[in-house]
Structure formats: structure tokens, C-alpha cells
Amino acid sequence: MYRYDEFDQGFVTQRTEQFKDQVRRRLAGELTEEEFKPLRLMNGLYLQLHAYMLRVAIPYGTLNSRQMHKLAHIARTYDRGYGHFTTRQNIQYNWPKLEDTPRILEELAEVEMHAIQTSGNCIRNVTADHFAGAAADEIADPRPYAEILRQWSSLHPEFSFLPRKFKIAITGAPHDRAAVQVHDIGLQLTRNDAGDIGFVVFVGGGLGRTPMIGRKVRDYLPEEDLLAYSEAILRVYNRYGRRDNKYKARIKILVHETGLEELKADIEAEFEKIRYGVLRLPEEEVRRIEAYFAPPPLEVLPETDAGFQARQASDKAFAQFALNNLNPHRVPGHTSLTISMKPIGGIPGDASDAQMDVIADLAERYGHDEIRISHEQNVILPHVRLSDVPAIFDVLVANGMAEGNSGLITDIIACPGMDYCALATARSIPVAQRISERFGDAERQNQIGELKIKISGCINACGHHHVGHIGILGLEKKGEEFYQITLGGSANENSSIGEIVGRGFSSEEVVDAIENLVDTYIGLRSSDDESFLEVYRRLGDEPFKEALYGTG
């Protein structure tokens, strides 16, 4: 993984010192809250419903055990003993004291971490496939390119005050696990006929109150043009993006209002002006960054392991974990192991300080000191021997972290909702907990199969509800919380926005409604292997509407 050089360390240290003085002035009353707000947001500090919230960047979801131990220490020392992993592959602390935040940033800098550009109208944390560098289906590791984009975008003077926040995601495999088509810029690694690396480029995806799937603007962008083309997109957006209405300020609205062909022409014209200048990527520089991400020395082993298979045959819980939480690895005899942050009845994405320490220890002992955070709010050990999985599982069991539900109905994405967020109109955490408890039986989850439920507590869609197979949006209606259901969303290479099926349900009704949908799906599928999304796409929403609302 990437290590800071002298410039990086100086850059982060300088920013931390600046913020330390800004906090001092705020506490002394020299800055009003209004004056302080843009300064704190540039350093990832929000004012939430009950307290400040600090959002820490985990670039492209990659960190090591030392960094994870530090995150645990911060949770223990400066918060209430936990952190919350987000859909941006970041971690949020919900209860830091303002006077402690400079020290938190100093401690983060000690382990090459920061909170820069995790908020504000700038280019946010660049996210990537959580199995990057390990997945068997990968064309190439996308993280070197994500790091190049991070270096280019950090405090970019032209793009620090964009019309709205701007998000980039990149995937290195044909199967998209980074949701690239619902980002402002989505990049998918590909090869041309000559075998050269390049990118399929999508522009104008995004969720929120106007959800849209990104539009393809390039079938193949050469590797050396990555920064120049990205800069061209941002320049066009910065020039023409609306600043009169924050709800219409995202690039997706610009694509919609301008038209794809006209916008593409603007981007290409800007690109031609700059493509052979200082932003052209020298191959030696790409290879230099790439060297940081060299995979660990993994011994090629037999495809199967006798101890692993014996445990699978004798231990039902282990078999459930192995079925759902292991992903094929590019090196035989290895796997990428998902640690679910979705215990039955738990809060999706939350991790205690003790759990973070356990994960760090496991990574150090069994995982070549690498950890990933997924946009689905789980934690991954990307390089694990198949023969070590039983030992890892035993540690997870001992610490209440062995839920074998990755990709299943209880692997729910949920935002913090009205329990924390000042923007929320309804709670999302209690609904996620109750759905998880309703479908907690492992056999029932396996019978249902892949089903992605995503919950947001407001229209801003931090829980990605628009791209859930079943999406749930919490809304306030006459002082009560109601939940609108969407069906048919997807965030992979065949992305789609879910369709609203009808009136919302009260908090008391919504879990029964979800169970009704699931039972309807099971009754409609043509085989046990046909997923919920496949049934929905085959039959449409009518049978599901009828199940929810009746024919009248």
C-alpha cells in the first residue's frame, strides 16, 4: 500500500497545525460558528444533531494494522468506544469534543492518515473495489490510479470550491464492486486490442434527490490521459455547473440539462487543449506508484485445503461463513475474507474499539498486514491462506464478529439517520435492526439468496437506497416517520435506479412489508438460483405491488 513521502507528511502536518489554530480561535470566541464552518468542513468536521462528527479518510478503502489500531485508540480515547464505517470507505466518529479534534488529527498524521476533503464542495475520497489487488477476475489493481487521482485532487486550487461535492470511484474488474456508475466520475479498467491498459469513463452518476446512472463518455481512455481527461471534466463542470441552487448543482444535472453529446464535446475540446501538457502521465511515474501496491509474496498452494474442507463438513456455522464471506483470490490456495459489520440486530457499519483491535491483530497475523473497508460497510482481509480461515473464524466467533451473511438480506447498508444526522427526516438504524432480526435465521437467509437492502434516513441517500434491490427511504409525514419502498435498484455493472412502488409504510408496518416482498419473490422465482433482482426484472413491479397493496 502507499506510504507517505516527505511531501505527504509535510502537507498533512501543515494542515493539522492550521486547523489547531482555527479551533483555538473558535474556542476563544475569535471566530463565529458561521466563520468556523467552512474551515472545519475542509477538515472533515461536521456539526451533527447532538455533537460534532469527524469523518476520517481511508483512501480507496486500504489501511494496515497500525492504522486500524490507531482508529481503535481514537474511538476509545476521544469518542464513546466505537466508529462507523461509511459507504465512502471512510470512518466517522460521532462524539468527539471540539477541543480534542486537533489532537485527533495529530494522532492520525502519526500513522499517515487525515480528514482532508472528506467534506465540502471538493473532490472527496476516491473509492475503489474492496478486493482490489486480490480478486481473481481483476484486469489490474485500480488502487495505483486511485492514488494518482488522490495526489492530483488534494487541495487542487481550481477545484477546492466546486458547485457541489464531487465523487470518483474506480474498479479493476468487469464485475463492478465499486458502484462506479453512480458517481460523478466512474472509471472501469479495461484493455484495448493491443493489450494496453485504459479506462471506460462514466460521467454524471449520483443518488440524492435526483438519482441518475452515469453516462458513458469514453469506451477507452489511454492510461497516460487519466489526469488530463479528469481535469477536463472538472473544468467543464466548474465552469457550467449551477451555483444558484444546491439541489441542482451536481454534474448529473449538468449532463441532464446540457445533453450528453454537447457536454462530451465540451469535455473533449478542453481535453485536447491540455492532454499533451503537464498532466500527461509518464509511464515511469505510473510504474513508480504501482510499485507501492505490489502484492505480498503469496505462495502458490493447492486449490483446496483438507483442514478447511473438514471444518466445512463438520461445523454448520463455519460452512455458512465460508459460503458467503469468502471471495475467489487470484493466487491459488488463498481467499479474500469479509468480516461482516452487520451482526444480527446490530447497527450496520459500527465497529467497537475492541473489534477494530481484533481486526488489526488478525491482519497482522494472517493477512499480510492489509485491511480493506468496503462501500457496503464491511471489513475485508484481502490476502488470507485458505488453511488459516478456520483459525480466523474462531477468533471472530470469540469476539462476536463471525456473521456469515455477506451479500444476504441481513447485510444491510444503512446511514446513521435521525439518531445522529441533522439532515435526516427519519431513523434508519432501528429499521435495519428489526429487518435483520426478522430474517436472522441462517437457513432462511440462504434460501432467499442474494438480496441487497439499503436504507436512507432522508432524500440525500447516504444509505444508497436508490440502488438497493429493495430500497427504503425514511420520510417525515405530519410528525410521523414513514418509509417509502423502491424495487429493482442495482449498483453493479448493470446499474439501475429502483422504482417507487406506492405509498409509504409506518415504522410499525415496514418490516412486515419487506417480509411480504420476500415471500412474494420466493413464490415467483423459477428456480432456487433466480435472484430477487432477476425476478423483478423478469416480471416487473406489478406482482410486488399487488402483494403490498392488493388489487383495489
XYZ file of C-alpha atoms in Angstrom:
552
model
C 0.000 0.000 0.000
C 1.031 3.617 -0.456
C 3.433 5.114 2.085
C 3.798 8.849 2.674
C 6.900 10.522 1.326
C 8.422 13.683 2.783
C 6.000 15.917 0.840
C 2.925 13.991 2.011
C 3.954 14.137 5.655
C 4.740 17.846 5.497
C 1.466 18.547 3.696
C -0.659 16.764 6.332
C 1.326 18.190 9.264
C 0.934 21.743 7.951
C -2.825 21.309 7.519
C -3.115 19.898 11.064
C -1.270 22.899 12.504
C -3.537 25.287 10.618
C -6.646 23.592 11.972
C -5.242 23.567 15.502
C -5.046 27.358 15.380
C -8.523 27.643 13.836
C -10.013 25.567 16.688
C -8.136 27.689 19.241
C -9.649 30.836 17.743
C -13.147 29.303 17.679
C -12.918 28.250 21.345
C -11.630 31.701 22.269
C -14.577 33.338 20.528
C -12.409 34.961 17.863
C -14.331 33.063 15.162
C -18.109 32.744 14.995
C -19.651 29.369 14.118
C -20.511 30.765 10.692
C -16.865 31.784 10.125
C -15.598 28.491 11.507
C -17.943 26.268 9.459
C -16.061 26.320 6.101
C -12.763 25.803 7.942
C -13.951 22.768 9.894
C -15.648 21.240 6.869
C -12.341 21.361 4.971
C -11.016 19.132 7.745
C -13.884 16.655 7.882
C -15.606 18.078 10.964
C -19.412 18.292 10.849
C -21.901 19.591 13.398
C -24.495 16.858 13.692
C -27.759 16.545 15.607
C -26.211 16.052 19.052
C -22.472 16.677 18.691
C -19.616 17.175 16.282
C -18.802 14.319 13.895
C -15.330 13.747 12.471
C -15.016 11.897 9.166
C -11.609 10.318 8.554
C -10.440 9.413 5.046
C -9.457 5.851 4.197
C -8.201 6.382 0.629
C -9.555 3.682 -1.715
C -10.522 1.709 1.403
C -6.980 0.477 2.135
C -5.249 0.548 5.521
C -2.849 -1.520 7.631
C -2.986 -2.921 11.153
C -1.102 0.013 12.691
C -3.665 2.394 11.248
C -6.583 0.249 12.402
C -5.111 0.115 15.918
C -4.923 3.920 15.820
C -8.577 4.163 14.775
C -9.433 1.919 17.734
C -7.358 4.103 20.057
C -9.157 7.257 18.863
C -12.552 5.619 19.425
C -11.504 4.593 22.932
C -9.788 7.854 23.919
C -11.762 10.614 22.230
C -15.169 9.091 21.429
C -17.587 6.600 23.017
C -15.692 3.456 22.107
C -16.776 2.937 18.507
C -16.574 4.244 14.952
C -18.875 3.937 11.950
C -17.649 2.737 8.540
C -19.401 4.541 5.697
C -20.343 3.962 2.068
C -17.403 6.229 1.095
C -14.918 3.758 2.671
C -14.336 6.296 5.462
C -14.789 6.070 9.220
C -16.874 8.522 11.228
C -16.621 9.370 14.927
C -19.917 10.665 16.251
C -18.967 12.166 19.627
C -15.590 13.957 19.574
C -15.205 17.167 21.584
C -14.194 20.191 19.542
C -11.170 20.855 21.722
C -9.926 17.280 21.093
C -10.135 17.344 17.298
C -6.675 18.897 16.662
C -5.072 16.183 18.774
C -7.051 13.510 16.905
C -5.719 14.864 13.605
C -2.180 14.902 15.026
C -2.522 11.259 16.043
C -3.914 10.356 12.617
C -0.934 12.073 10.962
C 1.382 9.820 13.012
C 0.035 6.831 11.028
C -0.287 8.573 7.641
C -4.000 9.350 7.889
C -6.054 12.546 7.753
C -9.547 14.005 7.334
C -8.803 16.374 4.449
C -11.530 16.670 1.783
C -13.916 14.282 3.495
C -16.471 17.107 3.326
C -17.093 20.353 1.477
C -17.615 21.141 -2.210
C -14.427 19.481 -3.355
C -13.229 16.142 -4.747
C -13.978 13.626 -1.990
C -12.224 10.387 -1.054
C -11.581 8.312 -4.194
C -13.115 4.867 -3.651
C -12.249 1.509 -5.217
C -13.136 -2.168 -5.340
C -12.536 -3.577 -1.849
C -10.985 -6.730 -3.372
C -8.515 -4.664 -5.427
C -5.159 -6.360 -5.953
C -6.580 -9.722 -4.897
C -9.690 -10.587 -6.927
C -9.465 -13.471 -9.364
C -11.487 -11.572 -12.001
C -9.364 -8.414 -11.913
C -7.830 -6.902 -15.060
C -5.458 -4.780 -12.979
C -5.255 -3.280 -9.493
C -7.141 0.053 -9.617
C -5.549 1.468 -6.454
C -2.405 2.947 -8.078
C -4.684 5.032 -10.286
C -6.827 5.960 -7.274
C -3.667 7.128 -5.519
C -2.633 9.188 -8.539
C -6.090 10.784 -8.524
C -5.772 11.427 -4.773
C -2.467 13.216 -5.205
C -3.803 15.279 -8.111
C -7.039 16.240 -6.344
C -5.731 17.041 -2.849
C -6.198 20.792 -2.308
C -6.353 21.295 -6.077
C -6.557 25.108 -6.244
C -9.020 25.114 -9.129
C -11.381 22.537 -7.623
C -11.490 23.352 -3.896
C -14.785 25.273 -4.215
C -16.828 23.398 -6.796
C -20.582 23.943 -7.293
C -21.105 20.799 -5.132
C -19.210 17.842 -3.735
C -17.616 15.576 -6.344
C -17.095 11.816 -6.058
C -14.880 9.456 -8.066
C -14.864 5.647 -7.985
C -12.706 3.126 -9.825
C -12.901 -0.620 -10.382
C -10.382 -3.005 -11.887
C -12.712 -5.878 -12.795
C -15.571 -6.390 -15.271
C -17.851 -7.128 -12.296
C -18.250 -3.736 -10.675
C -17.939 -3.851 -6.885
C -17.278 -0.090 -6.540
C -20.612 1.265 -7.839
C -18.807 3.357 -10.470
C -21.963 4.188 -12.432
C -23.496 6.148 -9.550
C -20.534 8.513 -9.185
C -19.729 11.908 -10.673
C -16.836 10.183 -12.452
C -16.769 6.404 -12.688
C -13.731 4.587 -14.078
C -13.553 0.952 -15.144
C -10.186 -0.501 -16.075
C -10.063 -2.184 -19.466
C -7.590 -3.228 -22.168
C -7.652 -2.325 -25.839
C -6.968 -4.753 -28.679
C -3.227 -4.242 -28.227
C -3.486 -5.203 -24.540
C -2.821 -1.689 -23.240
C -4.461 -0.556 -20.004
C -7.067 2.187 -20.218
C -10.399 3.241 -18.773
C -14.070 3.175 -19.620
C -15.286 6.565 -18.357
C -18.746 7.349 -16.957
C -19.863 10.868 -16.015
C -22.890 12.225 -14.189
C -23.962 9.391 -11.926
C -25.240 10.110 -8.454
C -28.005 9.498 -5.937
C -29.724 12.008 -3.637
C -32.996 13.734 -4.516
C -32.401 13.274 -8.285
C -30.834 9.832 -8.745
C -29.151 9.141 -12.076
C -26.978 6.456 -13.652
C -23.707 7.769 -15.104
C -23.435 8.151 -18.869
C -20.542 6.646 -20.778
C -18.340 9.315 -22.383
C -15.341 7.151 -23.314
C -15.100 3.479 -24.275
C -11.330 3.670 -23.956
C -9.207 6.384 -22.362
C -5.455 5.673 -22.530
C -3.683 5.317 -19.208
C -1.474 8.358 -19.797
C -4.541 10.603 -20.247
C -6.208 9.824 -16.906
C -5.419 13.127 -15.196
C -5.858 15.351 -18.243
C -9.288 13.888 -19.008
C -10.357 14.067 -15.356
C -9.219 17.696 -15.256
C -11.161 18.431 -18.436
C -14.349 17.007 -16.897
C -13.868 19.026 -13.706
C -13.131 22.228 -15.633
C -16.303 21.903 -17.680
C -18.310 21.173 -14.542
C -16.707 24.029 -12.600
C -17.422 26.414 -15.470
C -21.024 25.440 -16.223
C -22.300 23.704 -13.068
C -25.138 25.573 -11.381
C -24.352 27.599 -8.277
C -27.776 29.211 -7.884
C -29.450 26.091 -6.492
C -27.541 23.498 -4.454
C -30.143 20.862 -5.298
C -29.306 21.247 -8.991
C -25.566 21.792 -8.645
C -24.232 18.264 -9.169
C -22.680 17.308 -12.510
C -25.535 14.843 -13.118
C -27.880 17.839 -13.512
C -25.429 19.475 -15.917
C -25.409 16.298 -18.016
C -29.207 16.202 -17.959
C -29.763 19.887 -18.767
C -26.959 20.278 -21.331
C -27.347 16.933 -23.058
C -24.726 14.213 -23.226
C -23.415 14.941 -26.722
C -22.918 18.659 -26.118
C -21.239 18.010 -22.774
C -18.982 15.358 -24.314
C -17.955 17.861 -26.975
C -17.097 20.420 -24.282
C -15.053 17.847 -22.358
C -13.201 16.653 -25.455
C -12.428 20.244 -26.512
C -10.967 21.040 -23.084
C -9.102 17.728 -23.099
C -7.449 18.478 -26.444
C -6.113 21.751 -25.040
C -4.329 20.089 -22.113
C -3.730 16.427 -22.986
C -0.089 16.850 -24.032
C 0.846 19.179 -21.180
C 1.985 18.679 -17.590
C -0.922 16.352 -16.757
C 0.149 13.651 -19.214
C 1.109 10.669 -17.060
C 4.669 9.439 -17.670
C 4.783 5.648 -17.696
C 7.681 5.614 -15.241
C 5.605 7.607 -12.741
C 2.679 5.190 -13.035
C 5.042 2.259 -12.513
C 6.630 4.039 -9.518
C 3.256 4.432 -7.805
C 2.302 0.909 -8.870
C 5.335 -0.473 -7.039
C 3.850 0.682 -3.734
C 0.926 -1.653 -4.347
C 2.951 -4.758 -5.199
C 1.069 -7.771 -3.820
C 2.564 -9.555 -0.806
C 4.675 -12.634 -1.525
C 1.968 -15.290 -1.695
C 2.956 -18.921 -2.108
C 1.006 -20.808 -4.776
C -0.838 -23.530 -2.858
C -3.292 -26.317 -3.735
C -6.739 -25.027 -4.693
C -8.291 -26.765 -1.681
C -7.193 -27.407 1.887
C -8.042 -30.575 3.804
C -8.433 -28.846 7.168
C -10.672 -26.188 5.667
C -12.864 -28.821 3.993
C -13.098 -30.927 7.144
C -14.216 -27.934 9.177
C -16.735 -27.035 6.487
C -18.224 -30.528 6.697
C -18.398 -30.653 10.499
C -19.314 -27.077 11.515
C -22.560 -25.590 10.215
C -21.722 -22.018 11.240
C -18.297 -22.232 9.626
C -19.856 -23.625 6.435
C -22.259 -20.661 6.375
C -19.337 -18.244 6.800
C -17.266 -19.968 4.102
C -20.203 -19.967 1.680
C -20.903 -16.244 1.925
C -17.856 -14.404 3.261
C -15.032 -15.694 1.059
C -14.177 -14.270 -2.365
C -12.035 -16.013 -5.030
C -8.381 -14.927 -4.961
C -6.016 -14.598 -7.896
C -3.430 -16.820 -6.172
C -4.446 -20.494 -5.663
C -4.865 -21.569 -2.052
C -5.853 -18.065 -0.922
C -9.052 -16.106 -0.425
C -10.307 -12.622 0.421
C -12.257 -12.816 3.680
C -15.108 -10.460 4.560
C -15.670 -9.629 8.219
C -19.305 -8.624 8.446
C -20.047 -5.436 10.355
C -23.715 -6.465 10.286
C -24.360 -8.701 13.322
C -27.979 -9.791 13.623
C -29.799 -6.952 15.349
C -26.701 -4.734 15.266
C -26.027 -1.307 13.781
C -24.729 -1.635 10.193
C -21.154 -0.385 9.839
C -20.448 0.206 13.529
C -17.226 -1.230 14.991
C -16.141 -1.012 18.604
C -12.590 -0.173 19.610
C -12.112 -3.795 20.730
C -13.367 -5.119 17.376
C -11.022 -2.808 15.476
C -8.112 -4.091 17.551
C -9.135 -7.701 16.812
C -9.247 -6.955 13.066
C -5.831 -5.300 13.220
C -4.356 -8.308 15.047
C -5.857 -10.727 12.514
C -4.449 -8.711 9.620
C -1.020 -8.692 11.200
C -1.004 -12.412 11.939
C -2.861 -13.875 8.957
C -3.432 -11.143 6.367
C -0.039 -9.702 5.347
C -0.895 -6.522 7.261
C -3.599 -5.426 4.782
C -7.175 -4.393 5.555
C -9.898 -3.024 3.285
C -13.139 -1.202 4.000
C -15.952 -1.835 1.528
C -18.548 0.698 0.411
C -21.011 -1.846 1.793
C -19.718 -1.031 5.305
C -17.820 -4.271 5.900
C -14.132 -5.045 6.540
C -12.006 -7.318 4.361
C -8.752 -9.213 4.849
C -7.763 -9.387 1.157
C -4.909 -11.929 1.297
C -5.621 -14.945 3.504
C -4.495 -18.570 3.187
C -7.425 -20.943 2.876
C -5.783 -23.069 5.568
C -5.899 -20.115 8.004
C -9.617 -19.426 7.608
C -10.675 -21.811 10.451
C -8.323 -20.087 12.915
C -9.538 -16.635 11.836
C -13.144 -17.787 12.154
C -12.522 -18.992 15.725
C -11.182 -15.564 16.703
C -14.193 -13.904 15.090
C -16.590 -16.234 16.930
C -14.902 -15.438 20.241
C -15.430 -11.737 19.588
C -18.972 -11.858 18.183
C -17.876 -10.999 14.636
C -18.449 -14.235 12.718
C -21.746 -13.470 10.973
C -21.761 -15.376 7.669
C -24.161 -13.016 5.884
C -22.128 -11.137 3.260
C -24.422 -10.324 0.311
C -27.519 -11.687 2.044
C -30.667 -9.968 3.246
C -29.198 -9.014 6.661
C -26.084 -7.451 5.088
C -27.913 -4.121 5.088
C -26.432 -0.760 4.140
C -27.840 1.977 6.375
C -26.965 5.594 7.057
C -26.936 6.905 10.672
C -30.336 8.532 10.101
C -32.111 10.686 12.657
C -30.283 9.060 15.558
C -27.314 11.266 14.618
C -27.775 13.288 11.446
C -29.180 16.828 11.453
C -30.438 16.402 7.868
C -32.349 13.162 8.445
C -36.144 13.028 8.387
C -36.478 9.525 9.854
C -34.491 6.887 11.680
C -32.812 4.174 9.646
C -30.855 2.230 12.288
C -33.886 0.767 14.160
C -35.481 -0.340 10.872
C -32.251 -2.065 9.815
C -32.031 -3.788 13.197
C -35.598 -5.052 13.065
C -35.265 -6.362 9.490
C -32.029 -8.085 10.495
C -33.743 -9.746 13.462
C -36.751 -10.788 11.363
C -34.520 -12.557 8.824
C -31.751 -13.597 11.213
C -32.105 -17.362 10.722
C -29.132 -18.522 8.621
C -31.071 -21.193 6.726
C -33.750 -18.719 5.762
C -31.135 -16.229 4.566
C -29.520 -18.876 2.373
C -32.910 -19.862 0.997
C -33.561 -16.228 -0.004
C -30.088 -15.839 -1.546
C -28.529 -12.584 -2.732
C -30.726 -9.661 -1.756
C -29.372 -6.187 -1.093
C -31.434 -3.956 1.197
C -30.303 -0.333 1.520
C -31.823 2.236 3.868
C -31.566 6.034 3.960
C -32.970 8.341 6.610
C -33.505 11.217 4.160
C -33.570 12.153 0.483
C -29.782 12.684 0.416
C -29.469 8.895 0.051
C -26.339 8.276 2.127
C -27.620 4.711 2.521
C -27.727 4.250 -1.289
C -31.408 3.204 -1.129
C -31.939 4.079 -4.812
C -29.657 1.199 -5.865
C -30.881 -1.403 -3.401
C -32.666 -4.457 -4.741
C -35.071 -3.284 -2.055
C -34.556 0.349 -1.108
C -36.100 2.035 1.915
C -36.317 5.813 2.292
C -37.364 7.305 5.628
C -39.546 10.407 5.417
C -41.421 12.588 7.884
C -45.174 12.969 7.354
C -47.266 15.005 9.788
C -44.776 14.415 12.578
C -44.524 10.659 11.982
C -41.864 8.545 10.275
C -42.913 6.815 7.067
C -40.873 4.573 4.811
C -41.091 4.599 1.025
C -40.042 1.393 -0.771
C -38.240 1.163 -4.096
C -37.600 -2.052 -6.025
C -35.135 -3.097 -8.715
C -32.120 -0.928 -7.959
C -28.584 -2.157 -8.575
C -25.076 -0.701 -8.222
C -23.013 -3.166 -10.275
C -22.069 -3.154 -13.977
C -25.796 -3.349 -14.796
C -26.745 -0.426 -12.586
C -30.337 0.714 -12.250
C -32.359 3.103 -10.114
C -35.126 1.471 -8.109
C -38.768 2.311 -8.823
C -41.120 3.612 -6.141
C -43.887 1.043 -5.752
C -46.553 3.030 -3.911
C -47.463 4.734 -0.652
C -45.087 4.589 2.275
C -45.386 2.401 5.352
C -45.282 3.399 9.003
C -42.411 2.312 11.211
C -44.644 -0.437 12.600
C -45.616 -1.681 9.122
C -42.371 -1.525 7.163
C -40.731 -4.771 8.342
C -43.911 -6.737 7.579
C -43.937 -5.107 4.139
C -40.363 -6.281 3.486
C -41.272 -9.812 4.562
C -44.275 -9.698 2.238
C -41.988 -8.738 -0.675
C -39.556 -11.536 0.140
C -42.303 -14.158 0.416
C -43.748 -12.944 -2.901
C -40.340 -13.251 -4.558
C -39.845 -16.798 -3.311
C -43.238 -17.749 -4.666
C -42.463 -16.225 -8.079
C -38.916 -17.416 -8.774
C -38.472 -20.043 -11.443
C -35.663 -21.808 -9.570
C -33.791 -21.546 -6.271
C -30.963 -19.823 -8.162
C -33.057 -16.975 -9.583
C -32.285 -13.868 -7.503
C -34.734 -11.237 -6.312
C -33.375 -8.744 -8.840
C -33.692 -11.259 -11.696
C -37.309 -11.976 -10.779
C -38.092 -8.262 -10.568
C -36.511 -7.585 -13.954
C -38.367 -10.522 -15.492
C -41.832 -9.749 -14.104
C -41.778 -6.052 -13.268
C -43.326 -4.474 -10.194
C -46.996 -5.473 -10.607
C -46.906 -8.728 -8.594
C -44.997 -6.961 -5.825
C -47.408 -4.010 -5.796
C -50.307 -6.422 -5.574
C -48.682 -8.201 -2.666
C -48.153 -4.914 -0.823
C -51.351 -3.047 -1.621
C -53.828 -5.537 -3.063
C -55.646 -5.177 -6.391
C -58.012 -2.467 -5.219
